[in-house]
PDB file of C-alpha atoms in Angstrom:
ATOM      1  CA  UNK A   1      54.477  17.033  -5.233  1.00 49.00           C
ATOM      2  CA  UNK A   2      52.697  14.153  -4.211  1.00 48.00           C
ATOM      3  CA  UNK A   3      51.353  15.402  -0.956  1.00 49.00           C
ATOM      4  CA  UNK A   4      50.929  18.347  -2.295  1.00 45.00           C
ATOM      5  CA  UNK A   5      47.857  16.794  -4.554  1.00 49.00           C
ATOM      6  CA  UNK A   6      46.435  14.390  -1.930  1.00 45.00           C
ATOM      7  CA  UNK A   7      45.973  18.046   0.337  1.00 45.00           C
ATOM      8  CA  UNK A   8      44.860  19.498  -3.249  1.00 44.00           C
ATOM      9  CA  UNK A   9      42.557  16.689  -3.641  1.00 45.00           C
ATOM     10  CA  UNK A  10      41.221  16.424   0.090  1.00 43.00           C
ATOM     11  CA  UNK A  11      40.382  20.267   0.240  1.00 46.00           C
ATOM     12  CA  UNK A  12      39.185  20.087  -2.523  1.00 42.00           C
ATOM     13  CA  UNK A  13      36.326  17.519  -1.618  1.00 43.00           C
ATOM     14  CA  UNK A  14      35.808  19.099   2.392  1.00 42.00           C
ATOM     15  CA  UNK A  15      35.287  22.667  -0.036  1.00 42.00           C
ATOM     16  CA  UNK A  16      32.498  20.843  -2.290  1.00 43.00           C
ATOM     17  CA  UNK A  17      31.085  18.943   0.712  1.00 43.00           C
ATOM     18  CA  UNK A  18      31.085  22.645   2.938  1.00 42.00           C
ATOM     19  CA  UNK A  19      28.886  23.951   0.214  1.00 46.00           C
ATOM     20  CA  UNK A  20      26.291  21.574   1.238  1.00 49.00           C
ATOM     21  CA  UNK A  21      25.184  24.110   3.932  1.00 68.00           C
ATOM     22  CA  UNK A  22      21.260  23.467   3.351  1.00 88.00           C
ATOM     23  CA  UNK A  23      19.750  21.140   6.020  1.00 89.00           C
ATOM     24  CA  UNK A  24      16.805  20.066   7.244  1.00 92.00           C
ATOM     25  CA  UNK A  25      15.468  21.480  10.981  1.00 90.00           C
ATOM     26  CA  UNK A  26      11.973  20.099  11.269  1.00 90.00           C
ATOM     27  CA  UNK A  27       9.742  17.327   9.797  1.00 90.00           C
ATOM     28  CA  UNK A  28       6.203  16.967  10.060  1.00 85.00           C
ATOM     29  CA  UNK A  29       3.286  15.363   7.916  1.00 79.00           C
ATOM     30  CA  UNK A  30       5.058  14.994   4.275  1.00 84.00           C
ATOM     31  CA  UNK A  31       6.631  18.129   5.028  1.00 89.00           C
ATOM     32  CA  UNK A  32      10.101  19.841   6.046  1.00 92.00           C
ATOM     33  CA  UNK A  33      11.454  23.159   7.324  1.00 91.00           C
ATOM     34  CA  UNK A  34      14.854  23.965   5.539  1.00 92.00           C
ATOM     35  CA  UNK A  35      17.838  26.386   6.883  1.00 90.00           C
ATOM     36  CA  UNK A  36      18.960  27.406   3.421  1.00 87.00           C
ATOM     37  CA  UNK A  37      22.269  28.829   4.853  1.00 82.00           C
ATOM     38  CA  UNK A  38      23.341  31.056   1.852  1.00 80.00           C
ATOM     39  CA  UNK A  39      21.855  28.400  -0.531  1.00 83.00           C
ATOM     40  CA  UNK A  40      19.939  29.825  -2.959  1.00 83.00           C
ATOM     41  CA  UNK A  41      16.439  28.326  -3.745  1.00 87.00           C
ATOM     42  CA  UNK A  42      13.038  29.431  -5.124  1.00 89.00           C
ATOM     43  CA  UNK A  43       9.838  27.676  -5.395  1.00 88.00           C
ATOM     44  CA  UNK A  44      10.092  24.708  -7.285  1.00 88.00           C
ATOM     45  CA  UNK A  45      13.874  24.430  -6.750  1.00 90.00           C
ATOM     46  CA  UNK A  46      14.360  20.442  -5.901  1.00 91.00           C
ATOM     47  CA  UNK A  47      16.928  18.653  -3.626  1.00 91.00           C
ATOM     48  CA  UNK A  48      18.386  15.355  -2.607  1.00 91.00           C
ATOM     49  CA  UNK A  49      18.497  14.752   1.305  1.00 91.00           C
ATOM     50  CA  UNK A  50      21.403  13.170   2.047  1.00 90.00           C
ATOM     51  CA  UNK A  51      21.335  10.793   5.651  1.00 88.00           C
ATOM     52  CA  UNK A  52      24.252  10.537   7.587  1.00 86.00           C
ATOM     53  CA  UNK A  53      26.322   7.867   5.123  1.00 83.00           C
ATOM     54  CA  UNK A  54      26.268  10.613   2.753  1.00 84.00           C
ATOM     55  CA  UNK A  55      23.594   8.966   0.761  1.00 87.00           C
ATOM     56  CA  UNK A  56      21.175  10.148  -1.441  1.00 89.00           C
ATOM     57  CA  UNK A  57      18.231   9.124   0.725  1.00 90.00           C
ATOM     58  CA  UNK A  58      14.707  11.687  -0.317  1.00 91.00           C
ATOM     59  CA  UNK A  59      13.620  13.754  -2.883  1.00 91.00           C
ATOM     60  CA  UNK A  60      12.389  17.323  -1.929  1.00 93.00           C
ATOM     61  CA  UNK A  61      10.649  19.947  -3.753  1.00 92.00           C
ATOM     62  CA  UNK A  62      10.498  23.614  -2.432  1.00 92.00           C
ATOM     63  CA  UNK A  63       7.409  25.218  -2.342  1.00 91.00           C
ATOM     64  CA  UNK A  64       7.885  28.699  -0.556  1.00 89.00           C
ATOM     65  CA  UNK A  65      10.766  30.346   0.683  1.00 90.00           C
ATOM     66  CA  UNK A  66      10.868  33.403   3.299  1.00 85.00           C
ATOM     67  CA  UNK A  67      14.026  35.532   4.120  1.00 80.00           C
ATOM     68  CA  UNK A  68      16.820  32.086   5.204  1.00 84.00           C
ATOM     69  CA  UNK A  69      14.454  29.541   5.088  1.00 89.00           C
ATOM     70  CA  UNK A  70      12.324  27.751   3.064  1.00 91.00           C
ATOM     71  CA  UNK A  71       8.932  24.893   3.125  1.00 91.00           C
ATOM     72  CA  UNK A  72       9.441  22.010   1.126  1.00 92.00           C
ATOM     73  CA  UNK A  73       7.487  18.873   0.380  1.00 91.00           C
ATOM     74  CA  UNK A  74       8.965  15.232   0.609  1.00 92.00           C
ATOM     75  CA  UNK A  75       7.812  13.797  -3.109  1.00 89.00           C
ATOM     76  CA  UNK A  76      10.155  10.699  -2.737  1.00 87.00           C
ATOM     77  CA  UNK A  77      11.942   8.320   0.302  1.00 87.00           C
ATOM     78  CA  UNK A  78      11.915   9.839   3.860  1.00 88.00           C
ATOM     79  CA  UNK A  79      14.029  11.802   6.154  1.00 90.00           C
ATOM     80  CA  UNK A  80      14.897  13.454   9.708  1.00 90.00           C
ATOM     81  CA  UNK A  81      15.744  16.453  11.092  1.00 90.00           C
ATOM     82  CA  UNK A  82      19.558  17.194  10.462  1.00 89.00           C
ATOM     83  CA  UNK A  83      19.928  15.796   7.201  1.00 91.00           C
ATOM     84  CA  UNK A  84      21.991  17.712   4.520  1.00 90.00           C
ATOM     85  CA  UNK A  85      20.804  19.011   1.215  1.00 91.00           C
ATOM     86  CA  UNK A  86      22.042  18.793  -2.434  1.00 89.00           C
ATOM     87  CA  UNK A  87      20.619  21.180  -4.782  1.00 88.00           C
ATOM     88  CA  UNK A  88      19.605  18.309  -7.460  1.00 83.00           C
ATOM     89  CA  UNK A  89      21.179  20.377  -9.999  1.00 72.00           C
ATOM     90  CA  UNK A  90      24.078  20.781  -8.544  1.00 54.00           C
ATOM     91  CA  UNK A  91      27.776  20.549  -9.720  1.00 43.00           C
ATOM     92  CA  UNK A  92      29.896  17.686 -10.202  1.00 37.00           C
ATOM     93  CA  UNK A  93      32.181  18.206  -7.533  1.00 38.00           C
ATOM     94  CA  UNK A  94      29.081  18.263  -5.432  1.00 41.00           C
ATOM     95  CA  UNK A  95      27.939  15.056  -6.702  1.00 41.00           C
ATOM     96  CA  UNK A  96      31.842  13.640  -6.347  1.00 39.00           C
ATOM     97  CA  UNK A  97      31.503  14.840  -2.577  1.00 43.00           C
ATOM     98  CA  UNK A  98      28.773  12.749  -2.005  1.00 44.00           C
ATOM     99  CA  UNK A  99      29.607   9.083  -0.373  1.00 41.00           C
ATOM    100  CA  UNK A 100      33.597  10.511  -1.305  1.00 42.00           C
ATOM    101  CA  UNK A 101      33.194  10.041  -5.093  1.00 39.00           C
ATOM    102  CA  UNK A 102      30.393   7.485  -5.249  1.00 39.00           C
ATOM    103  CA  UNK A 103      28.949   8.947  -8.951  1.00 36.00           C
ATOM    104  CA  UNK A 104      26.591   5.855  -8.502  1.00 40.00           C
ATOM    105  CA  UNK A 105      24.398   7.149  -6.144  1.00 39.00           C
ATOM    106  CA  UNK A 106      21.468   8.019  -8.733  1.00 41.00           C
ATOM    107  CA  UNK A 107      21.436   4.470  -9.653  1.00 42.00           C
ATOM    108  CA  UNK A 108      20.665   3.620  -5.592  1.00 39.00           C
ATOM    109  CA  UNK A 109      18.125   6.149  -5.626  1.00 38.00           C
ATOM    110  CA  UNK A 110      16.251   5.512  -8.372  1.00 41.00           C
ATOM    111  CA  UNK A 111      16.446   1.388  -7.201  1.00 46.00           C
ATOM    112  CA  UNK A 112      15.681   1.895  -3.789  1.00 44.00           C
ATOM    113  CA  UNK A 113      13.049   4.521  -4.066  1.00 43.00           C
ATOM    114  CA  UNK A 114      11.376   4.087  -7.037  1.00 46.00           C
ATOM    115  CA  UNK A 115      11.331   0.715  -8.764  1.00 44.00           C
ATOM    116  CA  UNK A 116      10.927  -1.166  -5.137  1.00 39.00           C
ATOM    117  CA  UNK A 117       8.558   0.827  -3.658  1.00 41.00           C
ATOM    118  CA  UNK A 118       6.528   1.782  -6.797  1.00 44.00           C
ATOM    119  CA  UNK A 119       7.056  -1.321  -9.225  1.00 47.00           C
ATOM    120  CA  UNK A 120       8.517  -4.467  -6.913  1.00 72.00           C
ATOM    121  CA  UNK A 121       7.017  -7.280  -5.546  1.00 88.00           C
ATOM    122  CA  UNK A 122       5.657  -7.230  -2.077  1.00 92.00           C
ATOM    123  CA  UNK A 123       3.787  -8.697   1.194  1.00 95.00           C
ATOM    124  CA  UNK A 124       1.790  -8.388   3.741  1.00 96.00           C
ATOM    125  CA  UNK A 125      -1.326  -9.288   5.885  1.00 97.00           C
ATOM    126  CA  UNK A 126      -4.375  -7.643   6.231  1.00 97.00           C
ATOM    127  CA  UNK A 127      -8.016  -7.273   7.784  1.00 97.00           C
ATOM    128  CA  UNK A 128     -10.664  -7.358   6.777  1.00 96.00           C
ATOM    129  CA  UNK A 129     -14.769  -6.042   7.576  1.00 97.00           C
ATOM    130  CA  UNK A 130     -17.349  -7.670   5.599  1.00 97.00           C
ATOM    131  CA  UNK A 131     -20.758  -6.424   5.104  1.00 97.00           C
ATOM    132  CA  UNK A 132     -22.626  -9.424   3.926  1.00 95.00           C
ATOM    133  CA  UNK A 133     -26.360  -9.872   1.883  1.00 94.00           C
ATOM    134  CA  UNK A 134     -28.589 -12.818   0.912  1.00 91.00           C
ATOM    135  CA  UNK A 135     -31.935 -13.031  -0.410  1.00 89.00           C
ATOM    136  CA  UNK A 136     -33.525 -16.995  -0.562  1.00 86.00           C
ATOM    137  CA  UNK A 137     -36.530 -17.202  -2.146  1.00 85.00           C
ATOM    138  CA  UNK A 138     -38.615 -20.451  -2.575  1.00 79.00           C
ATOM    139  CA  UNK A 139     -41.939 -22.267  -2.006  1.00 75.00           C
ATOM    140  CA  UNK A 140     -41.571 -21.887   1.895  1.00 72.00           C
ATOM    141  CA  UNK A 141     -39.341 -18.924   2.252  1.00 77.00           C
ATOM    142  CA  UNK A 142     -38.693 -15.146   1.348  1.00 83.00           C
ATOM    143  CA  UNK A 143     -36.133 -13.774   3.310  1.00 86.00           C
ATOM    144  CA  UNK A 144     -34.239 -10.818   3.028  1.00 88.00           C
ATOM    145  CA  UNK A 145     -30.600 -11.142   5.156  1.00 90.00           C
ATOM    146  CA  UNK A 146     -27.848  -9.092   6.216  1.00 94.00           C
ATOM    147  CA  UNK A 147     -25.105  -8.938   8.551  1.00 95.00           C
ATOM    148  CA  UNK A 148     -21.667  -8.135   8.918  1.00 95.00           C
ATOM    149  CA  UNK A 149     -18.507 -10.381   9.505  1.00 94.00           C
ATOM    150  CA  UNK A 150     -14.479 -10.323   9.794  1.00 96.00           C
ATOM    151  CA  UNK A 151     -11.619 -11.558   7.978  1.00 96.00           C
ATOM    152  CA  UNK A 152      -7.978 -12.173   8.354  1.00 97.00           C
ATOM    153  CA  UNK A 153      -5.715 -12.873   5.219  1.00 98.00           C
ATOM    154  CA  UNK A 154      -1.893 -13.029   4.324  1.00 97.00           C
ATOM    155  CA  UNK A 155      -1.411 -11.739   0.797  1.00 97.00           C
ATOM    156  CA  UNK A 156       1.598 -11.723  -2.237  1.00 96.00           C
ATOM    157  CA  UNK A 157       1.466  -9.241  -4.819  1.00 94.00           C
ATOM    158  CA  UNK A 158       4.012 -10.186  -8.010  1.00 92.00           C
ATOM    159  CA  UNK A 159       4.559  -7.015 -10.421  1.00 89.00           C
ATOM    160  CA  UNK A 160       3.879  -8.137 -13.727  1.00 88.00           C
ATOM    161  CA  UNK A 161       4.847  -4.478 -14.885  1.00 84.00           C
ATOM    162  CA  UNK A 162       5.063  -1.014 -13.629  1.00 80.00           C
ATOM    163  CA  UNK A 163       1.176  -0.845 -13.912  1.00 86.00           C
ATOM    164  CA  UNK A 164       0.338  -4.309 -13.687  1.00 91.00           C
ATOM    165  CA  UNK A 165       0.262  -6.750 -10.747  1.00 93.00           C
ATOM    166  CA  UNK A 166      -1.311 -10.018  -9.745  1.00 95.00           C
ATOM    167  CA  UNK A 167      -2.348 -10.617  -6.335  1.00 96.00           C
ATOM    168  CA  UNK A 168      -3.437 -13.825  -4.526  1.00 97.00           C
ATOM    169  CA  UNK A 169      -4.276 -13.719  -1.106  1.00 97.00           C
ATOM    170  CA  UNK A 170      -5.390 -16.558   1.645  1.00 97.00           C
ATOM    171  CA  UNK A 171      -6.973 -16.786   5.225  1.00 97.00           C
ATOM    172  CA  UNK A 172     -10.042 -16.900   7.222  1.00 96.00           C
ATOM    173  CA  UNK A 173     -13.373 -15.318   6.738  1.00 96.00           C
ATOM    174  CA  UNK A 174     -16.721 -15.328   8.588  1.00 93.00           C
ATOM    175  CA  UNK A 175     -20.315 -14.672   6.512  1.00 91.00           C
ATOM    176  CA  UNK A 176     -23.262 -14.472   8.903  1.00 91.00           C
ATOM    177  CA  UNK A 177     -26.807 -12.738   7.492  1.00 92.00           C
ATOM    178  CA  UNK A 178     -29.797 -12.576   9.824  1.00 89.00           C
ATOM    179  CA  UNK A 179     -33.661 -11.972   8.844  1.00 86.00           C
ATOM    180  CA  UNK A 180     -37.225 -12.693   8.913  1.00 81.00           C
ATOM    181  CA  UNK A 181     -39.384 -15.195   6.513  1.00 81.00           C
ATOM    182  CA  UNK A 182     -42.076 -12.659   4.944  1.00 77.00           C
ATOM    183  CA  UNK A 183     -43.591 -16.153   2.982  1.00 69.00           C
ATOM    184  CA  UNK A 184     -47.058 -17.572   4.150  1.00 57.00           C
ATOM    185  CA  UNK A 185     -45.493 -21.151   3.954  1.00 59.00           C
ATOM    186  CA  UNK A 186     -43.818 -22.803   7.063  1.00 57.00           C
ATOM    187  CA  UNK A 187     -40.687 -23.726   6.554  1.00 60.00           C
ATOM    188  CA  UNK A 188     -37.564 -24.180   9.355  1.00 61.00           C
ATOM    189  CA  UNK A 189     -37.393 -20.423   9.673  1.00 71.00           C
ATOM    190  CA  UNK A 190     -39.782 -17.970  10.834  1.00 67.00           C
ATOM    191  CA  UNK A 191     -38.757 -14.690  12.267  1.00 67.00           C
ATOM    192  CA  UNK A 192     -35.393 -15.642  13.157  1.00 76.00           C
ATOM    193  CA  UNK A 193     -33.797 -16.913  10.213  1.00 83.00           C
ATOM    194  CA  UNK A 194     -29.616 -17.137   9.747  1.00 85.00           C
ATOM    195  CA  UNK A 195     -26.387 -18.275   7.779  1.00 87.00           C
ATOM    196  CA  UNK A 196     -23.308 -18.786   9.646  1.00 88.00           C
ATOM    197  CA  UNK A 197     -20.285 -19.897   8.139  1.00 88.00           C
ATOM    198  CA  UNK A 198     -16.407 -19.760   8.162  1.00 91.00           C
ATOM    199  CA  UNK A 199     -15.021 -19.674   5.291  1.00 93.00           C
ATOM    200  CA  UNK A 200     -10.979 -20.668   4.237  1.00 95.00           C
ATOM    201  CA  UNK A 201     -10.652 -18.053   1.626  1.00 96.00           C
ATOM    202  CA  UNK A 202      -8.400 -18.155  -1.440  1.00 97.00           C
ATOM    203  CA  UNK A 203      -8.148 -15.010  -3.896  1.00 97.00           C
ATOM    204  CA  UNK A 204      -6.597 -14.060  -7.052  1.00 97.00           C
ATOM    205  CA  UNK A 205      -6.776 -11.009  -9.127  1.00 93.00           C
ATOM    206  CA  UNK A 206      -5.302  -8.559 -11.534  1.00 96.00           C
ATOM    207  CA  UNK A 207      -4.219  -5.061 -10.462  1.00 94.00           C
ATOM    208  CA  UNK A 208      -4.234  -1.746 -12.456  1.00 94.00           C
ATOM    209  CA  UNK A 209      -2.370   0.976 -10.832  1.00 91.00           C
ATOM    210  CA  UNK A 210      -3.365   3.769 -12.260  1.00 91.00           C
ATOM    211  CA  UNK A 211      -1.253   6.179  -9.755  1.00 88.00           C
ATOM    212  CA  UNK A 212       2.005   5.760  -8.547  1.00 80.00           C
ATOM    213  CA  UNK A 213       3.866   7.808  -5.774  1.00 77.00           C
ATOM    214  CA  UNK A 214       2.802   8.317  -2.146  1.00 79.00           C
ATOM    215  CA  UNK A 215      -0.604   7.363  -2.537  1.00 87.00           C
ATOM    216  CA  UNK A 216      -0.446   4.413  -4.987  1.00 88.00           C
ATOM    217  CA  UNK A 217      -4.168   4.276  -6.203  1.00 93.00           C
ATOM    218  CA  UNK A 218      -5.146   1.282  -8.269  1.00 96.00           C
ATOM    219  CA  UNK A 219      -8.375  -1.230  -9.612  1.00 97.00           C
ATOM    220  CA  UNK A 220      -8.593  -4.779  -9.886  1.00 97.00           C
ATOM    221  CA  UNK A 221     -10.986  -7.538 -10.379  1.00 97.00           C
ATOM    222  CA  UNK A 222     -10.752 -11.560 -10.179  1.00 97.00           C
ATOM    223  CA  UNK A 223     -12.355 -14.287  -8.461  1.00 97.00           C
ATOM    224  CA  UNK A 224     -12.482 -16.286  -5.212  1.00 96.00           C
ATOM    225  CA  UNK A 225     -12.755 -19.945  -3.915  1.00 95.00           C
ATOM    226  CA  UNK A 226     -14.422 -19.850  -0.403  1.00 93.00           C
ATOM    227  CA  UNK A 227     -13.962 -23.372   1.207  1.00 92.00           C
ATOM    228  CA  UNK A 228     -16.238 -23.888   4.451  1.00 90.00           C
ATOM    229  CA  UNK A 229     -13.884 -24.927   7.679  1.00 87.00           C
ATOM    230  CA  UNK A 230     -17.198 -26.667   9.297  1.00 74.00           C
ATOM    231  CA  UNK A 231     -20.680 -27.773   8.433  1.00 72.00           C
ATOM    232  CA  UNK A 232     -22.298 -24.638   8.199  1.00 67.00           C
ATOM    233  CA  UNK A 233     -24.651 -23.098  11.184  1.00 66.00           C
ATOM    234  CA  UNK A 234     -28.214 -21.273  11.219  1.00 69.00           C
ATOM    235  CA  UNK A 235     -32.094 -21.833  10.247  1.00 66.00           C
ATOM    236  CA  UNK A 236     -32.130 -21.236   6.708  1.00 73.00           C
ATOM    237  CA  UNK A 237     -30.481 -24.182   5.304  1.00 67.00           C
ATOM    238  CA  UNK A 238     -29.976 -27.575   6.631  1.00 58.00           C
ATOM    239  CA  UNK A 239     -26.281 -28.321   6.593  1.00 49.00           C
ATOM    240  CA  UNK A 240     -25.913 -30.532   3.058  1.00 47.00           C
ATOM    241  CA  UNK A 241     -27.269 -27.585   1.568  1.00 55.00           C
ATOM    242  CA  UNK A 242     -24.282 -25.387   1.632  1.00 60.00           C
ATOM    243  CA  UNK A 243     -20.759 -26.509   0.459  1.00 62.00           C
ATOM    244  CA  UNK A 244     -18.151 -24.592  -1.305  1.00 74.00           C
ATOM    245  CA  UNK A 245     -18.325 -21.238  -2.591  1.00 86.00           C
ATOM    246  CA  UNK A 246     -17.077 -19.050  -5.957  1.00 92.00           C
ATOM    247  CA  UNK A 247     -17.187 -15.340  -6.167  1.00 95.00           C
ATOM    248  CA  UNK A 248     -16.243 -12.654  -8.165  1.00 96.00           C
ATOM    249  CA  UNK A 249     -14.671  -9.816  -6.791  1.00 97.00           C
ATOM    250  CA  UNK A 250     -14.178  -6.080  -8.281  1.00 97.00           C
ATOM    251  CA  UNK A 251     -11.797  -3.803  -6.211  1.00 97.00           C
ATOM    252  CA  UNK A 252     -10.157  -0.238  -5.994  1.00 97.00           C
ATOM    253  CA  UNK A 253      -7.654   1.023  -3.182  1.00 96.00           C
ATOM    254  CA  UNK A 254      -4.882   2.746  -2.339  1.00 95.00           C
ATOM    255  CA  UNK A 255      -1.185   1.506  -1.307  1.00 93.00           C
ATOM    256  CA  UNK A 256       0.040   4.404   1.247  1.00 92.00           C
ATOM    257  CA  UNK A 257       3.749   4.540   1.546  1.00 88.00           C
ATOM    258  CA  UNK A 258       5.405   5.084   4.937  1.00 88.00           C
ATOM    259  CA  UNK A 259       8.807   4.300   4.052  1.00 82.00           C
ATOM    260  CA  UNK A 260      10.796   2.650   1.119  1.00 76.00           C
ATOM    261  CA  UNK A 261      10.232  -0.665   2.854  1.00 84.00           C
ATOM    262  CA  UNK A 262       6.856  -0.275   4.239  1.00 89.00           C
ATOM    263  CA  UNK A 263       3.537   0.680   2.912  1.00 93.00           C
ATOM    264  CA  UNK A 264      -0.262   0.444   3.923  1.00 96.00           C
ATOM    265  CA  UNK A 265      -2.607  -1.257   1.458  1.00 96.00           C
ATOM    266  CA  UNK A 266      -6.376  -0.051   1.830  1.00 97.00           C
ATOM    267  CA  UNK A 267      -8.870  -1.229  -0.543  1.00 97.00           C
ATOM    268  CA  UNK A 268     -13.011  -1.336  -0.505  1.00 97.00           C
ATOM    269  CA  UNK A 269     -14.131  -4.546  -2.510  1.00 98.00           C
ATOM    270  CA  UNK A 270     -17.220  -5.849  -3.763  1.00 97.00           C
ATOM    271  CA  UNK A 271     -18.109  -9.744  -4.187  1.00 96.00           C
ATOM    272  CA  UNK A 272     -20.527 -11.233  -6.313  1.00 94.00           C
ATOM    273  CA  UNK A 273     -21.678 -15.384  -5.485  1.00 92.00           C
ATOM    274  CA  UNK A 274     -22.808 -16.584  -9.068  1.00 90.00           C
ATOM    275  CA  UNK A 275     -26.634 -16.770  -8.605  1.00 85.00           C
ATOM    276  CA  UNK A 276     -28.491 -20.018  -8.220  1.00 85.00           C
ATOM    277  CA  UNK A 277     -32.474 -20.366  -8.955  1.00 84.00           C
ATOM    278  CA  UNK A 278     -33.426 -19.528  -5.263  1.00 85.00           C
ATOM    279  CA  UNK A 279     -29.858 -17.797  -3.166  1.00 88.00           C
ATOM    280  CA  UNK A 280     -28.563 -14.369  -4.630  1.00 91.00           C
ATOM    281  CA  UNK A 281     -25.713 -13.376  -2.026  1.00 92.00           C
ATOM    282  CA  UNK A 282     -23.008 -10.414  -1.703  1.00 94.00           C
ATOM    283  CA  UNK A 283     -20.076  -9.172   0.031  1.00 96.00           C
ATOM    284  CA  UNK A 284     -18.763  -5.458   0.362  1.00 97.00           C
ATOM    285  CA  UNK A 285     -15.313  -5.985   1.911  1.00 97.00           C
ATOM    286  CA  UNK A 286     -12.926  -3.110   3.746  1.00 97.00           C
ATOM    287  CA  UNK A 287      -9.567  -4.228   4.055  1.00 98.00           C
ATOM    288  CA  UNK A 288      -6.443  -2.636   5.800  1.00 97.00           C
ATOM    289  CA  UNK A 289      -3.027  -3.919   6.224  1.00 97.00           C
ATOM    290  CA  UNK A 290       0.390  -3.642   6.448  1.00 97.00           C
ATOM    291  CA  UNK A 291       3.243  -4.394   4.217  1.00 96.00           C
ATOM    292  CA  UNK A 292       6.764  -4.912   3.149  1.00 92.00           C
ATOM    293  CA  UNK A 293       8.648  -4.432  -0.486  1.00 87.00           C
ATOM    294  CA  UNK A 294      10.655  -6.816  -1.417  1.00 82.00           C
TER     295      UNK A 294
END
């Protein structure tokens, strides 16, 4: 009697787990070819990839299906060709076939897939381009300066909540404007006049993200503390003249997930130097990265 059950019980489970004839036969940008198999599906129908541990892994929703096959789109985790599907609707002896009995599995995909990629804590480093403007104006000079610059930074984001997170970020960034003095006055610029300086940058700031999924989309603003590495260079000012720096920053961007670990944070940023009496300054930053949930 009691082999009789363990056979029972085994066939039982290879029966459930045969049913899982829906795979996966190509993957390309976000989206997947699927050999239904005798699975039955319609657009909208969703299912749980399952990788080769039997674990639930993606989250795909069908969007049209034509004679034994079907297009679906991956709206959660990733996947490869091969991988089997499980109608997320299915049975409970579907569900028990999965990982042999593992019932749990919702619990890993929901952790791995959603809270950590979505809501968790992460890092990363990132680049940036800075397009930089100043305007002096005083007895002996009007000038008008631009330029552009680069930037290298580390960064930690800590998830205060689903929707909000606080950045800070650190690392090096160069500010150089060029112009032309347009006042009367001599002064220790003429035509060629410049700022050059290196900045050890330290930023923190508040996050809304106002999207979640693939394309994370969120605005922040904060402030910065922009500490010169050496005495700075160029006509404009002499070099007691310039010595730390504050600015306010306002930000939007996007975190683009490539995996449940990974993700690419873009942003465009704008930063504001409090005005003095005589310098009004800006920066519009583009930053791209790479990063890793934690």
């Amino acid at each position: 009697m009691k082999k009789f059950s363990v056979f029972f019980a085994v066939s039982f489970l290879f029966a459930s787990y045969s049913a899982l004839a829906a795979k996966i036969s190509q993957v390309k940008n976000n989206k997947v070819m699927i050999e239904l198999d005798g699975e039955s599906a319609s657009a909208g129908t969703e299912f749980f990839a399952l990788n080769p541990q039997n674990k639930r892994v993606a989250l795909i929703k069908v969007t049209q299906v034509k004679g034994g096959r079907a297009i679906g789109e991956i709206t959660k985790g990733t996947v490869k060709p091969g991988y089997l599907l499980q109608n997320k609707g299915g049975s409970p002896a579907a569900a028990a076939a999965n990982s042999g009995g593992d019932t749990g599995t919702d619990d890993y995909y929901d952790r791995k897939l959603n809270n950590k990629v979505h809501n968790g804590n992460s890092w990363g480093i990132i680049g940036g381009y800075l397009m930089n403007t100043m305007a002096v104006k005083t007895s002996s000079m009007q000038i008008n300066m631009s330029g552009s610059g680069f930037g290298a930074l580390g960064y930690y984001d800590y998830a205060l909540s689903p929707s909000l997170v606080f950045r800070g970020m650190t690392g090096l960034e160069t500010y150089n404007v060029a112009g032309s003095n347009s006042a009367a006055s001599p002064s220790n610029c003429t035509t060629n006049c410049d700022v050059k300086i290196q900045y050890l940058s330290f930023y923190g700031y508040g996050r809304w993200n106002f999207m979640q999924g693939q394309y994370k989309s969120w605005l922040g603003a904060g402030a910065g503390y922009l500490y010169p590495m050496s005495k700075p260079g160029g006509s404009v000012f002499q070099n007691n003249q310039m010595g730390a720096n504050q600015i306010f920053v306002f930000s939007a961007g996007m975190d683009y997930r490539l995996s449940a670990k990974n993700y690419m944070p873009i942003s465009l940023e704008y930063g504001l130097y409090p005005a003095t009496a005589t310098v009004t300054a800006s920066i519009i930053y583009l930053r791209l990265g790479y990063a890793w949930n934690l």
